[in-house]
Amino acid sequence: MENDRHGELEHLRGPIDDPAHELDTRRADALAAIDRAPFSWFHVKVCLVAGSGFFTDAYDIFAINLASVMLGYVYGHTGTTRTAPTLESQTQPYCPSPRPSPGQLSPGQEFGIKVAAPIGNLFGQLLFGWLADILGRKRMYGIELMIIITATLVQALVGSGQAVNIIGVIAFWRFVMGVGVGGDYPLSAVITSEFAPTPLRGRLMTAVFTAQGWGNFAASLVALIVIAAYKDSIISGGACRVDYCWRILIGLGCVPGVIALYFRLTIPETPRFTMDIDRDVQRAATDIDNQQHIGHVQDIAQQSRRVSLVVSLAGLLPGYYATFFLIDVWGRKPIQFMGFSALTVLLAVIGTGSGCLSEMFWTAGIYPGSDPDPDQGSKTKAFVALYCLANFFANFGPNVTTFIIPGEIFPTRYRSTAHGIAAASGKLGAIVSQIIIFKVGGSDTILDTKLSVDNKLRVV
């Protein structure tokens, strides 16, 4: 069998006598060899290398939602004036005395920190998508990870002073990190798509994207572990100890990126790019043959950490794996249509108000008790239950399919650029959502308005 595949590619390495017809014939034969290639260790390696980047991306993006509470505790407004540390005290952790009560970030600060990365994503997706079509996938792959590692490390080490606003500095470096994260979307999708044989392409691309769910889960889990480890110190040391927690949480995002960097820098160029853009069928055939041979704090929003874990385990990860097993059975369009339809209904229901939901659940006997007026606890349970369900259908639906489809349907010459545009459209929606949250204000109003807008967009 191995000799048959080797012989199948051997004639592609000979000289080309008839430039037009012969080149097309050899290209077709080479593409057929890619599509007939059996699943091998090389495909596993591509998934791991690309998936490690998505794990890092998701960890860094979701960790800020958890770290922002800690940042507010340390640097947020408390109603008292904090004196900035003097030059002599810069070598010691900044622990105000007497210790102020826990604070929180202002709406403007929280908006700046959370919207910076999506804006960077949008620029990175467009820029790296275009550059990958011009310069090649291999030349760009790894550069975006260097940007992510550098920006993440700087965030964890950033300090504060009389002339420096730490929240502003973090927001800037989150924008830089976002550029790298954005670049990873089209590059990882296109590289996985162009290395994968057609029968396995859907599952391989879904496997890469599933790493995003694990990154989200890891961010929540690490936050719980860090807070538990520093629990006694936080109680005695207050904001000073919490300052360690968010830095550890953010800084650990570098670890998987550093591990994956070498493999990204050494991954070969995709055969499809080599044939269609470099017009080098002989080298593409050699690459294909080589691949076949290789194949042989409890007081710091601890409850929100638990909710994040519940959402990851009950909504995100099951949705990814449902898509993984069914993407090549049901097809892309049916799963996408089903996901959009379910999300339209769920977001419309959630957007009508969590009070109605909890009353409905109480009536159904899900929350036993004698009081028909649902309290805040039942509101939270109702919201979390439906939010998990919405996350399930987001990932067993458009979140994954919109990652796969652009990597398959566009021609090689424009595939990365087109995927970048598609991904940037999604990040534009994330930016709009953050702007709505910032402008509307008020937790219940935010929820109802944002989910109603999301629902209208999904209907469109």
Tab-separated table of C-alpha atoms in Angstrom:
chain	number	residue	atom	x	y	z
A	1	MET	CA	0.000	0.000	0.000
A	2	GLU	CA	2.803	2.365	0.928
A	3	ASN	CA	4.618	1.551	-2.318
A	4	ASP	CA	1.430	2.204	-4.277
A	5	ARG	CA	1.068	5.676	-2.771
A	6	HIS	CA	4.745	6.393	-3.367
A	7	GLY	CA	4.477	5.318	-7.010
A	8	GLU	CA	1.286	7.320	-7.404
A	9	LEU	CA	3.247	10.493	-6.691
A	10	GLU	CA	6.494	9.576	-8.453
A	11	HIS	CA	5.421	10.768	-11.908
A	12	LEU	CA	4.616	14.204	-10.492
A	13	ARG	CA	8.309	14.874	-9.845
A	14	GLY	CA	9.416	14.544	-13.463
A	15	PRO	CA	10.026	17.453	-15.860
A	16	ILE	CA	7.021	19.210	-17.377
A	17	ASP	CA	6.971	19.040	-21.193
A	18	ASP	CA	3.485	20.437	-21.830
A	19	PRO	CA	3.252	23.385	-19.409
A	20	ALA	CA	-0.497	23.982	-19.512
A	21	HIS	CA	-2.139	20.586	-19.796
A	22	GLU	CA	0.534	18.673	-17.919
A	23	LEU	CA	0.524	21.123	-14.998
A	24	ASP	CA	-3.231	20.825	-14.603
A	25	THR	CA	-3.026	17.041	-14.783
A	26	ARG	CA	-0.294	16.860	-12.175
A	27	ARG	CA	-2.139	19.289	-9.929
A	28	ALA	CA	-5.281	17.156	-10.120
A	29	ASP	CA	-3.270	14.010	-9.334
A	30	ALA	CA	-1.572	15.675	-6.366
A	31	LEU	CA	-4.869	16.927	-4.949
A	32	ALA	CA	-6.353	13.468	-5.396
A	33	ALA	CA	-3.418	12.030	-3.448
A	34	ILE	CA	-4.108	14.474	-0.591
A	35	ASP	CA	-7.779	13.558	-0.498
A	36	ARG	CA	-7.030	9.819	-0.524
A	37	ALA	CA	-4.372	10.028	2.174
A	38	PRO	CA	-5.267	7.891	5.218
A	39	PHE	CA	-5.482	9.380	8.687
A	40	SER	CA	-1.967	9.499	10.120
A	41	TRP	CA	0.172	10.892	12.912
A	42	PHE	CA	0.879	13.948	10.758
A	43	HIS	CA	-2.818	14.888	10.884
A	44	VAL	CA	-2.770	14.471	14.667
A	45	LYS	CA	0.282	16.729	14.820
A	46	VAL	CA	-1.413	19.425	12.729
A	47	CYS	CA	-4.466	19.312	15.011
A	48	LEU	CA	-2.333	19.532	18.148
A	49	VAL	CA	-0.180	22.375	16.821
A	50	ALA	CA	-3.163	24.386	15.596
A	51	GLY	CA	-5.306	23.462	18.597
A	52	SER	CA	-2.661	24.534	21.105
A	53	GLY	CA	-2.853	28.012	19.653
A	54	PHE	CA	-6.638	28.047	19.945
A	55	PHE	CA	-6.333	26.831	23.541
A	56	THR	CA	-4.003	29.746	24.274
A	57	ASP	CA	-6.268	32.183	22.429
A	58	ALA	CA	-9.360	31.141	24.375
A	59	TYR	CA	-7.528	31.093	27.707
A	60	ASP	CA	-6.213	34.618	27.207
A	61	ILE	CA	-9.558	35.976	25.989
A	62	PHE	CA	-11.734	34.422	28.701
A	63	ALA	CA	-9.246	34.916	31.548
A	64	ILE	CA	-9.755	38.683	31.454
A	65	ASN	CA	-13.423	38.246	32.382
A	66	LEU	CA	-12.224	36.558	35.561
A	67	ALA	CA	-9.208	38.799	36.125
A	68	SER	CA	-11.227	42.018	35.762
A	69	VAL	CA	-12.927	41.301	39.106
A	70	MET	CA	-9.499	40.972	40.728
A	71	LEU	CA	-8.252	44.121	39.008
A	72	GLY	CA	-11.256	45.986	40.360
A	73	TYR	CA	-10.522	44.695	43.858
A	74	VAL	CA	-6.963	46.014	43.686
A	75	TYR	CA	-7.140	49.093	41.468
A	76	GLY	CA	-10.843	49.906	41.292
A	77	HIS	CA	-12.702	52.831	42.829
A	78	THR	CA	-13.654	52.334	46.501
A	79	GLY	CA	-14.897	55.736	47.499
A	80	THR	CA	-11.550	56.521	49.115
A	81	THR	CA	-8.476	58.081	47.611
A	82	ARG	CA	-5.505	55.800	47.178
A	83	THR	CA	-2.077	57.348	47.190
A	84	ALA	CA	0.189	56.061	44.469
A	85	PRO	CA	3.353	54.307	45.676
A	86	THR	CA	6.446	56.416	46.094
A	87	LEU	CA	9.676	55.778	44.231
A	88	GLU	CA	11.186	54.189	47.343
A	89	SER	CA	8.318	51.716	47.658
A	90	GLN	CA	8.351	50.483	44.071
A	91	THR	CA	10.299	47.342	45.022
A	92	GLN	CA	7.542	46.194	47.391
A	93	PRO	CA	3.971	45.116	46.608
A	94	TYR	CA	1.606	48.047	46.883
A	95	CYS	CA	-0.488	47.333	50.017
A	96	PRO	CA	-2.312	50.494	51.149
A	97	SER	CA	-2.684	50.983	54.869
A	98	PRO	CA	-5.236	51.071	56.245
A	99	ARG	CA	-6.540	48.526	53.764
A	100	PRO	CA	-9.416	49.988	51.703
A	101	SER	CA	-12.588	48.062	51.052
A	102	PRO	CA	-12.734	46.027	47.823
A	103	GLY	CA	-13.380	48.175	44.781
A	104	GLN	CA	-14.472	47.597	41.228
A	105	LEU	CA	-13.488	48.910	37.833
A	106	SER	CA	-15.414	51.848	36.493
A	107	PRO	CA	-17.661	51.149	33.480
A	108	GLY	CA	-15.132	52.920	31.260
A	109	GLN	CA	-12.205	50.877	32.583
A	110	GLU	CA	-14.046	47.582	32.214
A	111	PHE	CA	-15.168	48.556	28.722
A	112	GLY	CA	-11.601	49.425	27.703
A	113	ILE	CA	-10.139	46.165	28.975
A	114	LYS	CA	-12.824	43.942	27.474
A	115	VAL	CA	-13.203	45.648	24.088
A	116	ALA	CA	-9.469	46.011	23.390
A	117	ALA	CA	-8.920	42.346	22.480
A	118	PRO	CA	-11.909	42.069	20.078
A	119	ILE	CA	-10.740	45.217	18.270
A	120	GLY	CA	-7.275	43.684	17.988
A	121	ASN	CA	-8.866	40.430	16.787
A	122	LEU	CA	-10.602	42.261	13.956
A	123	PHE	CA	-7.363	43.866	12.746
A	124	GLY	CA	-5.372	40.643	13.172
A	125	GLN	CA	-7.855	38.517	11.252
A	126	LEU	CA	-7.875	40.872	8.293
A	127	LEU	CA	-4.107	41.509	8.318
A	128	PHE	CA	-2.836	37.951	8.819
A	129	GLY	CA	-5.476	36.506	6.507
A	130	TRP	CA	-4.255	38.768	3.716
A	131	LEU	CA	-0.551	38.213	4.457
A	132	ALA	CA	-0.965	34.421	4.499
A	133	ASP	CA	-2.311	34.551	0.940
A	134	ILE	CA	0.531	36.833	-0.177
A	135	LEU	CA	3.544	35.400	1.669
A	136	GLY	CA	2.421	31.864	2.440
A	137	ARG	CA	0.964	30.049	5.415
A	138	LYS	CA	4.298	28.787	6.747
A	139	ARG	CA	5.976	32.216	6.767
A	140	MET	CA	3.224	33.735	8.904
A	141	TYR	CA	2.489	30.759	11.161
A	142	GLY	CA	4.174	31.293	14.509
A	143	ILE	CA	4.513	35.071	14.226
A	144	GLU	CA	1.014	35.557	15.620
A	145	LEU	CA	1.892	33.234	18.525
A	146	MET	CA	5.004	35.310	19.295
A	147	ILE	CA	2.783	38.395	19.515
A	148	ILE	CA	0.385	36.597	21.868
A	149	ILE	CA	3.173	35.331	24.145
A	150	THR	CA	4.886	38.724	24.355
A	151	ALA	CA	1.692	40.687	25.005
A	152	THR	CA	0.458	38.187	27.602
A	153	LEU	CA	3.752	38.233	29.489
A	154	VAL	CA	3.857	42.041	29.516
A	155	GLN	CA	0.291	42.164	30.883
A	156	ALA	CA	1.275	39.916	33.777
A	157	LEU	CA	4.345	42.033	34.602
A	158	VAL	CA	2.935	45.521	34.070
A	159	GLY	CA	3.280	47.942	36.977
A	160	SER	CA	1.661	51.150	38.131
A	161	GLY	CA	3.044	54.572	38.927
A	162	GLN	CA	2.218	58.265	39.157
A	163	ALA	CA	2.545	58.735	35.382
A	164	VAL	CA	1.169	55.342	34.344
A	165	ASN	CA	-2.406	54.098	34.518
A	166	ILE	CA	-2.159	50.339	34.854
A	167	ILE	CA	-5.640	49.737	33.432
A	168	GLY	CA	-4.774	51.753	30.324
A	169	VAL	CA	-1.508	49.856	29.854
A	170	ILE	CA	-3.271	46.501	30.206
A	171	ALA	CA	-5.898	47.597	27.675
A	172	PHE	CA	-3.159	48.531	25.180
A	173	TRP	CA	-1.392	45.199	25.506
A	174	ARG	CA	-4.684	43.360	25.261
A	175	PHE	CA	-5.178	45.079	21.906
A	176	VAL	CA	-1.729	43.857	20.813
A	177	MET	CA	-2.535	40.366	22.078
A	178	GLY	CA	-5.832	40.538	20.205
A	179	VAL	CA	-3.984	41.158	16.939
A	180	GLY	CA	-2.076	37.909	17.466
A	181	VAL	CA	-5.193	35.991	18.490
A	182	GLY	CA	-7.010	37.324	15.436
A	183	GLY	CA	-4.198	36.173	13.173
A	184	ASP	CA	-4.481	32.659	14.551
A	185	TYR	CA	-8.064	32.232	13.335
A	186	PRO	CA	-7.529	32.251	9.546
A	187	LEU	CA	-4.069	30.672	9.716
A	188	SER	CA	-5.036	27.659	11.839
A	189	ALA	CA	-8.275	27.116	9.935
A	190	VAL	CA	-6.681	27.288	6.503
A	191	ILE	CA	-3.626	25.192	7.396
A	192	THR	CA	-5.789	22.453	8.902
A	193	SER	CA	-8.146	22.577	5.918
A	194	GLU	CA	-5.355	22.388	3.330
A	195	PHE	CA	-3.546	19.501	5.019
A	196	ALA	CA	-6.688	17.458	5.689
A	197	PRO	CA	-8.156	14.885	3.286
A	198	THR	CA	-11.716	15.719	2.262
A	199	PRO	CA	-13.461	12.873	4.169
A	200	LEU	CA	-11.790	13.948	7.438
A	201	ARG	CA	-11.670	17.710	6.988
A	202	GLY	CA	-14.784	18.569	8.977
A	203	ARG	CA	-13.785	16.552	12.013
A	204	LEU	CA	-10.169	17.699	11.966
A	205	MET	CA	-11.177	21.367	11.824
A	206	THR	CA	-13.743	20.803	14.571
A	207	ALA	CA	-11.075	19.104	16.701
A	208	VAL	CA	-8.882	22.195	16.359
A	209	PHE	CA	-11.743	24.519	17.269
A	210	THR	CA	-12.699	22.355	20.272
A	211	ALA	CA	-9.483	23.512	21.938
A	212	GLN	CA	-11.226	26.855	22.407
A	213	GLY	CA	-13.706	25.248	24.805
A	214	TRP	CA	-10.880	23.650	26.786
A	215	GLY	CA	-9.103	27.017	26.967
A	216	ASN	CA	-12.237	28.581	28.404
A	217	PHE	CA	-12.545	25.757	30.923
A	218	ALA	CA	-8.860	26.019	31.868
A	219	ALA	CA	-9.150	29.767	32.553
A	220	SER	CA	-12.044	29.171	34.963
A	221	LEU	CA	-10.294	26.235	36.635
A	222	VAL	CA	-6.990	28.089	37.078
A	223	ALA	CA	-8.851	31.051	38.595
A	224	LEU	CA	-10.479	28.753	41.159
A	225	ILE	CA	-7.168	27.090	42.006
A	226	VAL	CA	-5.292	30.385	42.361
A	227	ILE	CA	-7.968	31.912	44.588
A	228	ALA	CA	-8.105	28.763	46.729
A	229	ALA	CA	-4.310	28.724	47.057
A	230	TYR	CA	-4.207	32.377	48.138
A	231	LYS	CA	-7.353	32.231	50.274
A	232	ASP	CA	-5.678	32.733	53.661
A	233	SER	CA	-3.278	35.346	52.293
A	234	ILE	CA	-6.155	37.264	50.712
A	235	ILE	CA	-8.062	37.347	53.997
A	236	SER	CA	-5.018	38.707	55.842
A	237	GLY	CA	-3.385	40.763	53.101
A	238	GLY	CA	-6.313	41.968	51.034
A	239	ALA	CA	-5.650	43.766	47.774
A	240	CYS	CA	-1.911	43.145	47.940
A	241	ARG	CA	-2.411	39.378	47.633
A	242	VAL	CA	-5.130	39.641	45.027
A	243	ASP	CA	-2.590	41.526	42.907
A	244	TYR	CA	-0.605	38.299	42.705
A	245	CYS	CA	-3.668	36.279	41.711
A	246	TRP	CA	-4.609	38.098	38.518
A	247	ARG	CA	-0.964	38.234	37.385
A	248	ILE	CA	-0.588	34.471	37.810
A	249	LEU	CA	-3.904	33.856	36.049
A	250	ILE	CA	-2.933	35.978	33.034
A	251	GLY	CA	0.731	34.931	32.942
A	252	LEU	CA	0.021	31.198	32.795
A	253	GLY	CA	-1.527	31.802	29.383
A	254	CYS	CA	2.017	31.938	27.974
A	255	VAL	CA	2.807	28.312	28.803
A	256	PRO	CA	0.883	26.441	26.055
A	257	GLY	CA	1.919	29.070	23.515
A	258	VAL	CA	5.617	28.635	24.271
A	259	ILE	CA	5.274	24.846	23.958
A	260	ALA	CA	3.568	25.139	20.565
A	261	LEU	CA	5.846	27.822	19.107
A	262	TYR	CA	8.637	25.519	17.887
A	263	PHE	CA	6.222	23.208	16.083
A	264	ARG	CA	4.500	26.115	14.370
A	265	LEU	CA	7.780	27.511	13.107
A	266	THR	CA	8.808	24.122	11.690
A	267	ILE	CA	5.530	23.045	10.092
A	268	PRO	CA	5.851	22.637	6.284
A	269	GLU	CA	4.039	24.774	3.737
A	270	THR	CA	0.666	23.363	2.743
A	271	PRO	CA	0.738	21.418	-0.562
A	272	ARG	CA	-2.284	23.313	-1.883
A	273	PHE	CA	-0.536	26.674	-1.457
A	274	THR	CA	2.644	25.281	-3.012
A	275	MET	CA	0.737	24.073	-6.084
A	276	ASP	CA	-1.780	26.862	-6.577
A	277	ILE	CA	0.260	29.908	-5.554
A	278	ASP	CA	3.925	28.900	-5.903
A	279	ARG	CA	3.041	26.731	-8.934
A	280	ASP	CA	5.505	24.074	-7.768
A	281	VAL	CA	3.784	20.726	-8.289
A	282	GLN	CA	7.003	18.735	-7.855
A	283	ARG	CA	7.705	20.164	-4.389
A	284	ALA	CA	4.069	19.725	-3.391
A	285	ALA	CA	4.244	16.048	-4.349
A	286	THR	CA	7.388	15.638	-2.256
A	287	ASP	CA	5.681	17.308	0.721
A	288	ILE	CA	2.684	14.985	0.402
A	289	ASP	CA	4.927	11.927	0.318
A	290	ASN	CA	6.875	13.162	3.350
A	291	GLN	CA	3.647	13.657	5.284
A	292	GLN	CA	2.629	10.069	4.569
A	293	HIS	CA	5.928	8.784	5.920
A	294	ILE	CA	5.730	11.005	9.021
A	295	GLY	CA	2.333	9.532	9.694
A	296	HIS	CA	3.841	6.145	10.502
A	297	VAL	CA	-10.589	34.270	47.631
A	298	GLN	CA	-14.088	33.262	48.239
A	299	ASP	CA	-14.885	36.943	48.598
A	300	ILE	CA	-13.637	37.747	45.102
A	301	ALA	CA	-16.557	36.555	42.994
A	302	GLN	CA	-15.765	32.895	43.647
A	303	GLN	CA	-19.311	32.025	42.621
A	304	SER	CA	-18.715	33.454	39.147
A	305	ARG	CA	-15.731	31.121	38.763
A	306	ARG	CA	-17.996	28.148	39.483
A	307	VAL	CA	-20.605	29.430	37.050
A	308	SER	CA	-17.910	29.681	34.363
A	309	LEU	CA	-16.951	26.054	34.979
A	310	VAL	CA	-20.595	24.980	34.783
A	311	VAL	CA	-21.080	26.831	31.494
A	312	SER	CA	-17.925	25.245	30.050
A	313	LEU	CA	-18.824	21.703	31.096
A	314	ALA	CA	-22.569	21.858	30.435
A	315	GLY	CA	-22.652	24.039	27.339
A	316	LEU	CA	-19.420	24.742	25.496
A	317	LEU	CA	-17.635	21.378	25.461
A	318	PRO	CA	-20.694	19.163	24.737
A	319	GLY	CA	-21.558	21.444	21.825
A	320	TYR	CA	-18.078	21.126	20.339
A	321	TYR	CA	-18.078	17.336	20.570
A	322	ALA	CA	-21.609	16.993	19.212
A	323	THR	CA	-20.395	18.883	16.149
A	324	PHE	CA	-17.248	16.747	15.968
A	325	PHE	CA	-19.214	13.506	15.726
A	326	LEU	CA	-21.967	14.769	13.420
A	327	ILE	CA	-20.325	17.368	11.147
A	328	ASP	CA	-19.481	14.826	8.432
A	329	VAL	CA	-22.757	12.939	8.919
A	330	TRP	CA	-25.356	15.716	8.919
A	331	GLY	CA	-23.358	18.266	6.959
A	332	ARG	CA	-22.381	21.885	7.602
A	333	LYS	CA	-25.542	23.696	6.510
A	334	PRO	CA	-28.078	21.619	8.501
A	335	ILE	CA	-26.049	22.017	11.707
A	336	GLN	CA	-25.636	25.750	11.118
A	337	PHE	CA	-29.343	26.268	10.398
A	338	MET	CA	-30.340	24.220	13.451
A	339	GLY	CA	-27.962	26.193	15.680
A	340	PHE	CA	-29.163	29.578	14.455
A	341	SER	CA	-32.804	28.527	14.873
A	342	ALA	CA	-32.302	27.250	18.422
A	343	LEU	CA	-30.328	30.349	19.403
A	344	THR	CA	-33.019	32.631	18.015
A	345	VAL	CA	-35.605	31.018	20.289
A	346	LEU	CA	-33.353	30.750	23.353
A	347	LEU	CA	-32.040	34.310	23.204
A	348	ALA	CA	-35.536	35.653	22.643
A	349	VAL	CA	-36.708	33.810	25.764
A	350	ILE	CA	-33.724	34.895	27.862
A	351	GLY	CA	-34.040	38.472	26.628
A	352	THR	CA	-37.629	38.747	27.877
A	353	GLY	CA	-36.399	38.764	31.464
A	354	SER	CA	-34.956	36.240	33.901
A	355	GLY	CA	-37.826	36.844	36.336
A	356	CYS	CA	-40.342	35.309	33.941
A	357	LEU	CA	-38.010	32.371	33.395
A	358	SER	CA	-37.545	31.609	37.069
A	359	GLU	CA	-41.303	31.881	37.694
A	360	MET	CA	-41.884	29.440	34.841
A	361	PHE	CA	-39.329	27.038	36.317
A	362	TRP	CA	-40.919	27.346	39.772
A	363	THR	CA	-44.340	26.560	38.299
A	364	ALA	CA	-42.896	23.479	36.595
A	365	GLY	CA	-41.596	22.264	39.958
A	366	ILE	CA	-37.910	22.682	39.120
A	367	TYR	CA	-37.469	24.994	42.137
A	368	PRO	CA	-39.591	23.527	44.955
A	369	GLY	CA	-40.935	25.917	47.557
A	370	SER	CA	-44.018	27.750	48.713
A	371	ASP	CA	-43.249	31.219	47.410
A	372	PRO	CA	-44.418	31.771	43.823
A	373	ASP	CA	-42.395	34.977	43.648
A	374	PRO	CA	-38.961	33.878	42.403
A	375	ASP	CA	-35.997	35.250	44.319
A	376	GLN	CA	-32.606	36.267	42.980
A	377	GLY	CA	-31.202	32.773	43.458
A	378	SER	CA	-33.815	31.177	41.233
A	379	LYS	CA	-33.280	33.921	38.655
A	380	THR	CA	-29.619	32.979	38.530
A	381	LYS	CA	-30.430	29.281	38.175
A	382	ALA	CA	-32.880	29.965	35.362
A	383	PHE	CA	-30.394	32.149	33.542
A	384	VAL	CA	-27.506	29.685	33.926
A	385	ALA	CA	-29.646	26.773	32.711
A	386	LEU	CA	-30.763	28.530	29.537
A	387	TYR	CA	-27.374	30.151	29.010
A	388	CYS	CA	-25.733	26.701	29.058
A	389	LEU	CA	-28.293	25.513	26.528
A	390	ALA	CA	-27.618	28.546	24.330
A	391	ASN	CA	-23.880	27.868	24.500
A	392	PHE	CA	-24.504	24.264	23.499
A	393	PHE	CA	-26.360	25.288	20.338
A	394	ALA	CA	-23.861	28.056	19.607
A	395	ASN	CA	-21.120	25.436	19.375
A	396	PHE	CA	-23.332	22.685	17.984
A	397	GLY	CA	-24.073	25.204	15.287
A	398	PRO	CA	-22.725	28.484	13.907
A	399	ASN	CA	-19.692	28.969	16.144
A	400	VAL	CA	-18.014	25.883	14.656
A	401	THR	CA	-19.568	25.838	11.184
A	402	THR	CA	-18.584	29.444	10.475
A	403	PHE	CA	-15.014	28.391	11.287
A	404	ILE	CA	-15.127	25.373	8.956
A	405	ILE	CA	-17.079	26.624	5.933
A	406	PRO	CA	-14.799	29.573	4.958
A	407	GLY	CA	-11.811	27.228	5.148
A	408	GLU	CA	-13.401	24.916	2.577
A	409	ILE	CA	-15.385	26.875	0.004
A	410	PHE	CA	-12.945	29.589	-1.105
A	411	PRO	CA	-10.158	29.051	-3.668
A	412	THR	CA	-6.625	28.650	-2.344
A	413	ARG	CA	-5.472	32.051	-3.586
A	414	TYR	CA	-8.060	33.905	-1.491
A	415	ARG	CA	-8.885	31.341	1.186
A	416	SER	CA	-7.002	32.896	4.086
A	417	THR	CA	-8.128	36.441	3.268
A	418	ALA	CA	-11.753	35.334	2.966
A	419	HIS	CA	-11.568	33.406	6.235
A	420	GLY	CA	-10.112	36.478	7.925
A	421	ILE	CA	-12.998	38.623	6.668
A	422	ALA	CA	-15.547	36.062	7.885
A	423	ALA	CA	-13.921	35.845	11.322
A	424	ALA	CA	-13.585	39.636	11.560
A	425	SER	CA	-17.330	39.953	10.988
A	426	GLY	CA	-17.902	37.900	14.120
A	427	LYS	CA	-15.523	40.049	16.146
A	428	LEU	CA	-17.312	43.157	14.898
A	429	GLY	CA	-20.419	41.748	16.573
A	430	ALA	CA	-18.468	41.272	19.817
A	431	ILE	CA	-17.329	44.903	19.690
A	432	VAL	CA	-20.886	46.128	19.088
A	433	SER	CA	-22.098	44.072	22.069
A	434	GLN	CA	-19.493	45.634	24.358
A	435	ILE	CA	-20.478	49.113	23.171
A	436	ILE	CA	-24.141	48.354	23.917
A	437	ILE	CA	-23.236	47.134	27.406
A	438	PHE	CA	-21.182	50.275	28.043
A	439	LYS	CA	-23.837	52.671	26.739
A	440	VAL	CA	-26.978	51.078	28.204
A	441	GLY	CA	-25.797	50.352	31.741
A	442	GLY	CA	-27.622	48.423	34.458
A	443	SER	CA	-27.284	44.658	34.763
A	444	ASP	CA	-30.858	43.594	33.876
A	445	THR	CA	-31.115	46.207	31.142
A	446	ILE	CA	-27.809	45.077	29.719
A	447	LEU	CA	-28.908	41.450	29.633
A	448	ASP	CA	-32.279	42.089	28.036
A	449	THR	CA	-30.970	44.602	25.487
A	450	LYS	CA	-27.896	42.609	24.452
A	451	LEU	CA	-29.733	39.324	24.095
A	452	SER	CA	-32.558	40.947	22.173
A	453	VAL	CA	-30.066	42.526	19.760
A	454	ASP	CA	-28.224	39.196	19.420
A	455	ASN	CA	-31.538	37.533	18.656
A	456	LYS	CA	-32.380	40.028	15.888
A	457	LEU	CA	-28.943	39.556	14.332
A	458	ARG	CA	-29.300	35.765	14.349
A	459	VAL	CA	-32.682	36.004	12.637
A	460	VAL	CA	-31.045	38.087	9.897
